[in-house]
Amino acid sequence: MTAPDDVPFRLVIHGGAGAINRSRLTAEREAVYRQVLTQSLNAGYAVLSGGGSCIDAVIAAIVVMEDSPLFNAGKGSVFNHEGQNELEASIMEGATRLAGAVAGITTVRNPIRAAHAIMMKSPHAMLIGRGADTFAAEQGLEIVDPDYFHTPHRWEQLQKALTKEQVLRDHDADSNIPFVSTDEKHGTVGAVALDRHGNIAAGTSTGGLTNKRRGRVGDSSIIGAGTYADNRSVAVSATGTGEMFIRAAAAYQTAAQVMMLRKPLREAADNTLAEVSKIGGDGGLILLNVKGDYAMQFNTSGMHRGTISNDGIAWTGIFPGEPDI
Ligand code: ASP
């Protein structure tokens, strides 16, 4: 199906929210982050501008960030308490409300593709652990040795966390958490897209928390917590303190405000973040609707983020107050 050229489309991405300290981020480092965010936006843009689906755009954008060691998803994921990388991801399509999710996987190079395979090729919405790894292999997805996910700086983060015996959120340097890392740490990745056919989709992928207990599942693989999409409201991807995002049903709560209370997108996201904050969490949300309205809200000191639409100009942001286009 082709659509006229003037039909609006858009992609919005995030690469994690948290304590991103401007004074500690060198100009070179900042440029590298913005470069990968731009690559991710361009990958999604190539799909959308060619008339491809929102789901394919979400996958294309997330795969770039999963393959980059900079982000806590795919390669570059954080380690659990036992020194393993347990990955999770989810994806949802707004037109059909089909969804797929994986958690506790250790061998699939791109967890977002595994989530998509579950959505498309199984009767299930979520698979975990060895069953999910096996399913992904059966579907012909790229399987890697668990060592593929190992990066020295994440290993170092685990050693520090073990020393402090502290479960900490990736990239959290808040003073209310005893463990204060001096490392550059950046997180979970996500994308929401509107395609030329008027459909929206959302996806999220993460390695979770450094020093998390084996088997811990965060919000990123939970439909309604870290990811949600419904053409009647919005597509949403979250990043932040997973336990609180789960307890707040953060992604669904945001969509529900738009659908039932007719809240503008930013207000809905801010309300959700306020609810998350009331139970001790923080983070960020990206969302967009079928008209192409979008928001990128966070209540942390920074969130890697970006957006691109018909004109093909990639906009990226890290700190608060950077004007959206
Ligand atoms: N939400 C993720 C988790 O709890 C972490 C993050 O977004 O930084 O696993």
mmCIF file of C-alpha atoms and ligand atoms in Angstrom:
data_model
loop_
_atom_site.group_PDB
_atom_site.id
_atom_site.type_symbol
_atom_site.label_atom_id
_atom_site.label_comp_id
_atom_site.label_asym_id
_atom_site.label_seq_id
_atom_site.Cartn_x
_atom_site.Cartn_y
_atom_site.Cartn_z
ATOM 1 C CA MET A 1 0.000 0.000 0.000
ATOM 2 C CA THR A 2 1.419 3.403 -0.912
ATOM 3 C CA ALA A 3 0.552 6.687 0.744
ATOM 4 C CA PRO A 4 0.885 10.232 -0.595
ATOM 5 C CA ASP A 5 4.219 11.918 0.059
ATOM 6 C CA ASP A 6 2.766 14.594 2.329
ATOM 7 C CA VAL A 7 1.426 12.075 4.866
ATOM 8 C CA PRO A 8 3.240 12.837 8.122
ATOM 9 C CA PHE A 9 5.421 10.215 9.738
ATOM 10 C CA ARG A 10 7.701 10.417 12.759
ATOM 11 C CA LEU A 11 10.120 8.453 14.892
ATOM 12 C CA VAL A 12 11.020 9.311 18.498
ATOM 13 C CA ILE A 13 13.751 7.437 20.386
ATOM 14 C CA HIS A 14 15.356 7.366 23.810
ATOM 15 C CA GLY A 15 18.645 5.938 25.024
ATOM 16 C CA GLY A 16 17.898 6.019 28.740
ATOM 17 C CA ALA A 17 17.133 8.605 31.405
ATOM 18 C CA GLY A 18 19.126 9.131 34.562
ATOM 19 C CA ALA A 19 21.772 11.170 36.279
ATOM 20 C CA ILE A 20 23.651 12.428 33.272
ATOM 21 C CA ASN A 21 26.147 14.919 34.586
ATOM 22 C CA ARG A 22 26.925 17.737 32.159
ATOM 23 C CA SER A 23 30.261 18.493 33.770
ATOM 24 C CA ARG A 24 31.410 14.860 33.449
ATOM 25 C CA LEU A 25 30.355 14.427 29.832
ATOM 26 C CA THR A 26 33.217 15.551 27.613
ATOM 27 C CA ALA A 27 32.456 17.146 24.252
ATOM 28 C CA GLU A 28 33.889 14.069 22.493
ATOM 29 C CA ARG A 29 31.766 11.667 24.509
ATOM 30 C CA GLU A 30 28.660 13.766 23.966
ATOM 31 C CA ALA A 31 29.340 13.795 20.213
ATOM 32 C CA VAL A 32 29.594 9.993 20.156
ATOM 33 C CA TYR A 33 26.239 9.618 21.914
ATOM 34 C CA ARG A 34 24.600 12.064 19.549
ATOM 35 C CA GLN A 35 26.148 10.247 16.606
ATOM 36 C CA VAL A 36 24.658 6.871 17.576
ATOM 37 C CA LEU A 37 21.288 8.479 18.331
ATOM 38 C CA THR A 38 21.411 10.046 14.857
ATOM 39 C CA GLN A 39 22.283 6.682 13.273
ATOM 40 C CA SER A 40 19.320 5.149 15.056
ATOM 41 C CA LEU A 41 17.011 7.936 13.825
ATOM 42 C CA ASN A 42 18.313 7.586 10.284
ATOM 43 C CA ALA A 43 17.753 3.822 10.329
ATOM 44 C CA GLY A 44 14.121 4.323 11.331
ATOM 45 C CA TYR A 45 13.740 7.172 8.853
ATOM 46 C CA ALA A 46 14.877 4.937 5.989
ATOM 47 C CA VAL A 47 12.030 2.546 6.827
ATOM 48 C CA LEU A 48 9.350 5.193 7.314
ATOM 49 C CA SER A 49 10.231 7.389 4.340
ATOM 50 C CA GLY A 50 10.105 4.322 2.111
ATOM 51 C CA GLY A 51 6.552 3.577 3.259
ATOM 52 C CA GLY A 52 7.623 0.835 5.684
ATOM 53 C CA SER A 53 5.728 -0.020 8.852
ATOM 54 C CA CYS A 54 6.023 1.609 12.257
ATOM 55 C CA ILE A 55 7.001 -1.787 13.714
ATOM 56 C CA ASP A 56 9.889 -2.150 11.275
ATOM 57 C CA ALA A 57 11.006 1.413 12.028
ATOM 58 C CA VAL A 58 10.974 0.735 15.786
ATOM 59 C CA ILE A 59 13.045 -2.414 15.264
ATOM 60 C CA ALA A 60 15.522 -0.678 12.914
ATOM 61 C CA ALA A 61 16.044 2.190 15.364
ATOM 62 C CA ILE A 62 16.432 -0.076 18.407
ATOM 63 C CA VAL A 63 18.811 -2.513 16.679
ATOM 64 C CA VAL A 64 21.310 0.339 16.111
ATOM 65 C CA MET A 65 21.328 1.118 19.833
ATOM 66 C CA GLU A 66 21.395 -2.572 20.837
ATOM 67 C CA ASP A 67 24.455 -3.057 18.639
ATOM 68 C CA SER A 68 26.225 -0.051 20.164
ATOM 69 C CA PRO A 69 28.203 -0.741 23.370
ATOM 70 C CA LEU A 70 27.246 2.750 24.583
ATOM 71 C CA PHE A 71 23.753 1.767 25.615
ATOM 72 C CA ASN A 72 22.469 -0.674 28.203
ATOM 73 C CA ALA A 73 20.729 -2.933 25.672
ATOM 74 C CA GLY A 74 22.111 -5.747 23.534
ATOM 75 C CA LYS A 75 25.887 -5.297 23.432
ATOM 76 C CA GLY A 76 26.885 -3.131 26.373
ATOM 77 C CA SER A 77 24.196 -4.486 28.684
ATOM 78 C CA VAL A 78 24.877 -4.394 32.393
ATOM 79 C CA PHE A 79 25.695 -7.507 34.442
ATOM 80 C CA ASN A 80 23.553 -9.203 37.059
ATOM 81 C CA HIS A 81 24.844 -10.204 40.499
ATOM 82 C CA GLU A 82 26.204 -13.483 39.110
ATOM 83 C CA GLY A 83 28.141 -11.774 36.337
ATOM 84 C CA GLN A 84 25.711 -12.619 33.523
ATOM 85 C CA ASN A 85 23.941 -10.412 31.002
ATOM 86 C CA GLU A 86 20.202 -11.132 31.129
ATOM 87 C CA LEU A 87 18.415 -9.119 28.485
ATOM 88 C CA GLU A 88 14.798 -8.121 28.021
ATOM 89 C CA ALA A 89 12.697 -6.327 25.409
ATOM 90 C CA SER A 90 9.126 -5.748 24.288
ATOM 91 C CA ILE A 91 7.281 -4.437 21.268
ATOM 92 C CA MET A 92 3.658 -3.492 20.542
ATOM 93 C CA GLU A 93 1.656 -2.508 17.490
ATOM 94 C CA GLY A 94 -1.086 0.087 17.941
ATOM 95 C CA ALA A 95 -3.402 -0.984 15.104
ATOM 96 C CA THR A 96 -3.839 -4.594 16.226
ATOM 97 C CA ARG A 97 -2.595 -4.333 19.812
ATOM 98 C CA LEU A 98 -0.460 -7.354 19.115
ATOM 99 C CA ALA A 99 2.550 -7.485 21.440
ATOM 100 C CA GLY A 100 5.630 -9.590 22.079
ATOM 101 C CA ALA A 101 8.139 -9.634 24.929
ATOM 102 C CA VAL A 102 11.200 -11.509 26.175
ATOM 103 C CA ALA A 103 13.004 -11.513 29.505
ATOM 104 C CA GLY A 104 16.027 -13.266 30.946
ATOM 105 C CA ILE A 105 17.546 -14.088 27.556
ATOM 106 C CA THR A 106 21.288 -14.542 27.201
ATOM 107 C CA THR A 107 22.098 -15.503 23.601
ATOM 108 C CA VAL A 108 20.007 -13.421 21.194
ATOM 109 C CA ARG A 109 22.027 -10.619 19.644
ATOM 110 C CA ASN A 110 18.997 -8.349 19.209
ATOM 111 C CA PRO A 111 16.352 -8.912 21.902
ATOM 112 C CA ILE A 112 13.900 -6.581 20.137
ATOM 113 C CA ARG A 113 13.847 -9.014 17.203
ATOM 114 C CA ALA A 114 13.079 -11.859 19.602
ATOM 115 C CA ALA A 115 10.162 -9.858 21.042
ATOM 116 C CA HIS A 116 8.912 -9.240 17.507
ATOM 117 C CA ALA A 117 9.222 -12.934 16.576
ATOM 118 C CA ILE A 118 7.092 -13.850 19.595
ATOM 119 C CA MET A 119 4.500 -11.286 18.506
ATOM 120 C CA MET A 120 4.387 -12.527 14.924
ATOM 121 C CA LYS A 121 5.220 -16.209 15.042
ATOM 122 C CA SER A 122 3.837 -17.533 18.317
ATOM 123 C CA PRO A 123 0.456 -17.479 20.024
ATOM 124 C CA HIS A 124 2.129 -15.953 23.094
ATOM 125 C CA ALA A 125 2.812 -12.430 24.275
ATOM 126 C CA MET A 126 5.907 -13.208 26.367
ATOM 127 C CA LEU A 127 8.595 -15.870 26.672
ATOM 128 C CA ILE A 128 11.375 -15.980 29.244
ATOM 129 C CA GLY A 129 14.770 -17.565 29.809
ATOM 130 C CA ARG A 130 15.912 -20.640 27.953
ATOM 131 C CA GLY A 131 12.555 -21.123 26.241
ATOM 132 C CA ALA A 132 12.810 -17.661 24.735
ATOM 133 C CA ASP A 133 16.425 -18.191 23.608
ATOM 134 C CA THR A 134 15.426 -21.506 22.001
ATOM 135 C CA PHE A 135 12.425 -19.963 20.252
ATOM 136 C CA ALA A 136 14.582 -17.156 18.850
ATOM 137 C CA ALA A 137 17.082 -19.695 17.501
ATOM 138 C CA GLU A 138 14.261 -21.697 15.899
ATOM 139 C CA GLN A 139 13.088 -18.526 14.204
ATOM 140 C CA GLY A 140 16.521 -18.033 12.636
ATOM 141 C CA LEU A 141 17.509 -14.987 14.686
ATOM 142 C CA GLU A 142 21.193 -14.311 15.195
ATOM 143 C CA ILE A 143 22.476 -16.244 18.201
ATOM 144 C CA VAL A 144 25.701 -15.205 19.917
ATOM 145 C CA ASP A 145 27.894 -16.538 22.679
ATOM 146 C CA PRO A 146 26.885 -14.844 25.970
ATOM 147 C CA ASP A 147 30.404 -13.342 25.954
ATOM 148 C CA TYR A 148 29.368 -11.145 23.035
ATOM 149 C CA PHE A 149 27.504 -8.920 25.516
ATOM 150 C CA HIS A 150 30.505 -8.510 27.807
ATOM 151 C CA THR A 151 32.044 -5.027 27.813
ATOM 152 C CA PRO A 152 34.860 -4.018 30.165
ATOM 153 C CA HIS A 153 33.196 -0.875 31.486
ATOM 154 C CA ARG A 154 29.991 -2.743 32.469
ATOM 155 C CA TRP A 155 32.131 -5.397 34.170
ATOM 156 C CA GLU A 156 33.873 -2.689 36.108
ATOM 157 C CA GLN A 157 30.505 -1.249 37.118
ATOM 158 C CA LEU A 158 29.499 -4.651 38.475
ATOM 159 C CA GLN A 159 32.726 -4.966 40.460
ATOM 160 C CA LYS A 160 32.074 -1.569 42.030
ATOM 161 C CA ALA A 161 28.488 -2.462 42.767
ATOM 162 C CA LEU A 162 29.492 -5.784 44.294
ATOM 163 C CA THR A 163 31.930 -3.971 46.507
ATOM 164 C CA LYS A 164 29.160 -1.748 47.708
ATOM 165 C CA GLU A 165 26.648 -4.633 47.711
ATOM 166 C CA GLN A 166 24.139 -2.318 46.272
ATOM 167 C CA VAL A 167 21.552 -2.919 43.607
ATOM 168 C CA LEU A 168 21.648 0.250 41.632
ATOM 169 C CA ARG A 169 19.880 1.482 38.648
ATOM 170 C CA ASP A 170 22.139 1.795 35.647
ATOM 171 C CA HIS A 171 23.353 5.406 35.288
ATOM 172 C CA ASP A 172 21.989 6.438 38.663
ATOM 173 C CA ALA A 173 24.196 8.704 40.699
ATOM 174 C CA ASP A 174 21.481 10.068 42.946
ATOM 175 C CA SER A 175 22.484 10.822 46.467
ATOM 176 C CA ASN A 176 19.497 8.875 47.829
ATOM 177 C CA ILE A 177 21.163 5.727 46.569
ATOM 178 C CA PRO A 178 24.293 4.989 48.613
ATOM 179 C CA PHE A 179 26.268 3.745 45.651
ATOM 180 C CA VAL A 180 27.435 6.778 43.692
ATOM 181 C CA SER A 181 29.215 5.861 40.523
ATOM 182 C CA THR A 182 31.625 8.190 38.856
ATOM 183 C CA ASP A 183 31.327 6.301 35.560
ATOM 184 C CA GLU A 184 29.482 7.425 32.497
ATOM 185 C CA LYS A 185 26.444 5.173 32.501
ATOM 186 C CA HIS A 186 23.602 5.241 30.051
ATOM 187 C CA GLY A 187 20.636 3.110 29.747
ATOM 188 C CA THR A 188 17.765 1.381 28.272
ATOM 189 C CA VAL A 189 16.712 2.144 24.708
ATOM 190 C CA GLY A 190 13.294 2.651 23.181
ATOM 191 C CA ALA A 191 11.459 3.907 20.131
ATOM 192 C CA VAL A 192 7.973 4.963 19.087
ATOM 193 C CA ALA A 193 7.020 5.469 15.440
ATOM 194 C CA LEU A 194 4.168 6.711 13.283
ATOM 195 C CA ASP A 195 4.189 5.376 9.720
ATOM 196 C CA ARG A 196 2.694 6.708 6.498
ATOM 197 C CA HIS A 197 -0.234 4.345 6.863
ATOM 198 C CA GLY A 198 -1.310 6.119 10.059
ATOM 199 C CA ASN A 199 -0.246 3.393 12.496
ATOM 200 C CA ILE A 200 1.890 3.675 15.627
ATOM 201 C CA ALA A 201 4.124 1.190 17.460
ATOM 202 C CA ALA A 202 6.452 1.148 20.467
ATOM 203 C CA GLY A 203 9.443 -0.911 21.568
ATOM 204 C CA THR A 204 11.906 -1.013 24.478
ATOM 205 C CA SER A 205 15.096 -3.010 25.146
ATOM 206 C CA THR A 206 17.429 -3.205 28.143
ATOM 207 C CA GLY A 207 20.047 -5.084 30.097
ATOM 208 C CA GLY A 208 18.257 -3.985 33.289
ATOM 209 C CA LEU A 209 20.132 -3.014 36.441
ATOM 210 C CA THR A 210 23.763 -3.549 37.368
ATOM 211 C CA ASN A 211 24.022 -6.144 40.146
ATOM 212 C CA LYS A 212 20.353 -7.100 39.820
ATOM 213 C CA ARG A 213 19.365 -10.455 41.231
ATOM 214 C CA ARG A 214 19.409 -13.284 38.699
ATOM 215 C CA GLY A 215 15.943 -13.611 37.215
ATOM 216 C CA ARG A 216 14.962 -10.018 37.944
ATOM 217 C CA VAL A 217 12.594 -8.594 35.331
ATOM 218 C CA GLY A 218 12.107 -4.862 34.918
ATOM 219 C CA ASP A 219 9.473 -2.752 33.222
ATOM 220 C CA SER A 220 11.111 -2.826 29.787
ATOM 221 C CA SER A 221 9.667 -6.219 28.914
ATOM 222 C CA ILE A 222 6.302 -5.653 30.565
ATOM 223 C CA ILE A 223 3.534 -4.535 28.245
ATOM 224 C CA GLY A 224 1.711 -1.683 29.974
ATOM 225 C CA ALA A 225 4.726 -0.793 32.146
ATOM 226 C CA GLY A 226 7.678 -0.108 29.818
ATOM 227 C CA THR A 227 5.913 -0.354 26.459
ATOM 228 C CA TYR A 228 2.399 0.219 25.168
ATOM 229 C CA ALA A 229 0.737 1.150 21.867
ATOM 230 C CA ASP A 230 -2.834 1.725 20.801
ATOM 231 C CA ASN A 231 -3.775 3.710 17.691
ATOM 232 C CA ARG A 232 -6.632 5.272 19.692
ATOM 233 C CA SER A 233 -4.231 6.891 22.152
ATOM 234 C CA VAL A 234 -0.426 6.775 21.939
ATOM 235 C CA ALA A 235 2.635 4.593 21.529
ATOM 236 C CA VAL A 236 4.837 4.805 24.661
ATOM 237 C CA SER A 237 8.313 3.637 25.692
ATOM 238 C CA ALA A 238 9.661 4.166 29.202
ATOM 239 C CA THR A 239 13.025 4.240 30.922
ATOM 240 C CA GLY A 240 13.759 4.548 34.614
ATOM 241 C CA THR A 241 13.454 2.700 37.884
ATOM 242 C CA GLY A 242 11.749 -0.407 36.551
ATOM 243 C CA GLU A 243 10.098 -1.600 39.739
ATOM 244 C CA MET A 244 8.220 1.680 40.157
ATOM 245 C CA PHE A 245 7.294 1.854 36.460
ATOM 246 C CA ILE A 246 5.773 -1.624 36.828
ATOM 247 C CA ARG A 247 3.860 -0.635 39.954
ATOM 248 C CA ALA A 248 2.563 2.510 38.226
ATOM 249 C CA ALA A 249 1.600 0.628 35.024
ATOM 250 C CA ALA A 250 3.426 3.621 33.570
ATOM 251 C CA ALA A 251 3.040 3.126 29.825
ATOM 252 C CA TYR A 252 -0.611 2.123 30.049
ATOM 253 C CA GLN A 253 -1.365 4.856 32.582
ATOM 254 C CA THR A 254 -0.020 7.398 30.106
ATOM 255 C CA ALA A 255 -2.047 6.001 27.201
ATOM 256 C CA ALA A 256 -5.180 5.780 29.331
ATOM 257 C CA GLN A 257 -4.995 9.453 30.245
ATOM 258 C CA VAL A 258 -4.799 10.354 26.572
ATOM 259 C CA MET A 259 -7.643 8.044 25.576
ATOM 260 C CA MET A 260 -10.036 8.473 28.467
ATOM 261 C CA LEU A 261 -9.236 11.908 29.861
ATOM 262 C CA ARG A 262 -8.150 13.493 26.546
ATOM 263 C CA LYS A 263 -4.979 14.774 28.199
ATOM 264 C CA PRO A 264 -2.355 16.404 25.979
ATOM 265 C CA LEU A 265 0.664 14.120 25.562
ATOM 266 C CA ARG A 266 3.119 16.087 27.670
ATOM 267 C CA GLU A 267 0.660 16.469 30.511
ATOM 268 C CA ALA A 268 -0.157 12.752 30.466
ATOM 269 C CA ALA A 269 3.543 11.867 30.605
ATOM 270 C CA ASP A 270 4.259 14.378 33.368
ATOM 271 C CA ASN A 271 1.323 13.051 35.406
ATOM 272 C CA THR A 272 2.663 9.508 35.068
ATOM 273 C CA LEU A 273 6.169 10.577 36.061
ATOM 274 C CA ALA A 274 4.682 12.357 39.087
ATOM 275 C CA GLU A 275 2.913 9.113 40.049
ATOM 276 C CA VAL A 276 6.177 7.176 39.590
ATOM 277 C CA SER A 277 7.940 9.750 41.715
ATOM 278 C CA LYS A 278 5.341 9.414 44.516
ATOM 279 C CA ILE A 279 6.376 5.768 44.920
ATOM 280 C CA GLY A 280 10.079 6.564 44.860
ATOM 281 C CA GLY A 281 11.010 6.230 41.183
ATOM 282 C CA ASP A 282 12.168 8.429 38.350
ATOM 283 C CA GLY A 283 12.901 8.241 34.649
ATOM 284 C CA GLY A 284 11.426 9.277 31.347
ATOM 285 C CA LEU A 285 8.787 8.554 28.719
ATOM 286 C CA ILE A 286 8.589 9.056 24.964
ATOM 287 C CA LEU A 287 5.214 8.939 23.256
ATOM 288 C CA LEU A 288 3.438 9.862 20.042
ATOM 289 C CA ASN A 289 -0.030 9.625 18.519
ATOM 290 C CA VAL A 290 -1.397 8.935 15.031
ATOM 291 C CA LYS A 291 -1.410 12.667 14.218
ATOM 292 C CA GLY A 292 2.321 12.876 14.832
ATOM 293 C CA ASP A 293 2.075 14.816 18.106
ATOM 294 C CA TYR A 294 4.818 13.622 20.416
ATOM 295 C CA ALA A 295 6.496 14.212 23.783
ATOM 296 C CA MET A 296 9.829 13.328 25.403
ATOM 297 C CA GLN A 297 9.439 13.920 29.149
ATOM 298 C CA PHE A 298 11.756 13.035 32.029
ATOM 299 C CA ASN A 299 12.251 13.926 35.665
ATOM 300 C CA THR A 300 15.933 12.993 35.862
ATOM 301 C CA SER A 301 18.884 15.248 35.083
ATOM 302 C CA GLY A 302 19.039 13.967 31.520
ATOM 303 C CA MET A 303 17.640 11.613 28.914
ATOM 304 C CA HIS A 304 19.244 10.590 25.652
ATOM 305 C CA ARG A 305 16.591 11.197 23.056
ATOM 306 C CA GLY A 306 15.879 12.189 19.494
ATOM 307 C CA THR A 307 13.271 12.568 16.793
ATOM 308 C CA ILE A 308 12.992 12.680 13.013
ATOM 309 C CA SER A 309 10.067 13.205 10.636
ATOM 310 C CA ASN A 310 9.366 13.877 6.944
ATOM 311 C CA ASP A 311 12.103 16.478 6.430
ATOM 312 C CA GLY A 312 14.746 13.931 7.467
ATOM 313 C CA ILE A 313 16.447 16.275 9.930
ATOM 314 C CA ALA A 314 17.597 14.272 12.946
ATOM 315 C CA TRP A 315 17.208 16.121 16.256
ATOM 316 C CA THR A 316 18.999 14.797 19.342
ATOM 317 C CA GLY A 317 18.948 15.875 22.984
ATOM 318 C CA ILE A 318 20.561 14.809 26.237
ATOM 319 C CA PHE A 319 19.963 17.551 28.796
ATOM 320 C CA PRO A 320 16.776 19.331 29.875
ATOM 321 C CA GLY A 321 15.727 22.448 28.017
ATOM 322 C CA GLU A 322 17.166 21.560 24.633
ATOM 323 C CA PRO A 323 14.419 22.873 22.360
ATOM 324 C CA ASP A 324 12.541 20.164 20.456
ATOM 325 C CA ILE A 325 11.979 20.701 16.754
HETATM 326 N N1 ASP B 1 13.834 0.499 33.247
HETATM 327 C C1 ASP B 1 15.036 -0.274 33.219
HETATM 328 C C2 ASP B 1 14.922 -1.396 34.211
HETATM 329 O O1 ASP B 1 14.429 -1.185 35.295
HETATM 330 C C3 ASP B 1 16.273 0.523 33.529
HETATM 331 C C4 ASP B 1 16.427 1.851 32.815
HETATM 332 O O2 ASP B 1 15.525 2.274 32.098
HETATM 333 O O3 ASP B 1 17.477 2.492 32.992
HETATM 334 O O4 ASP B 1 15.375 -2.475 33.925
#
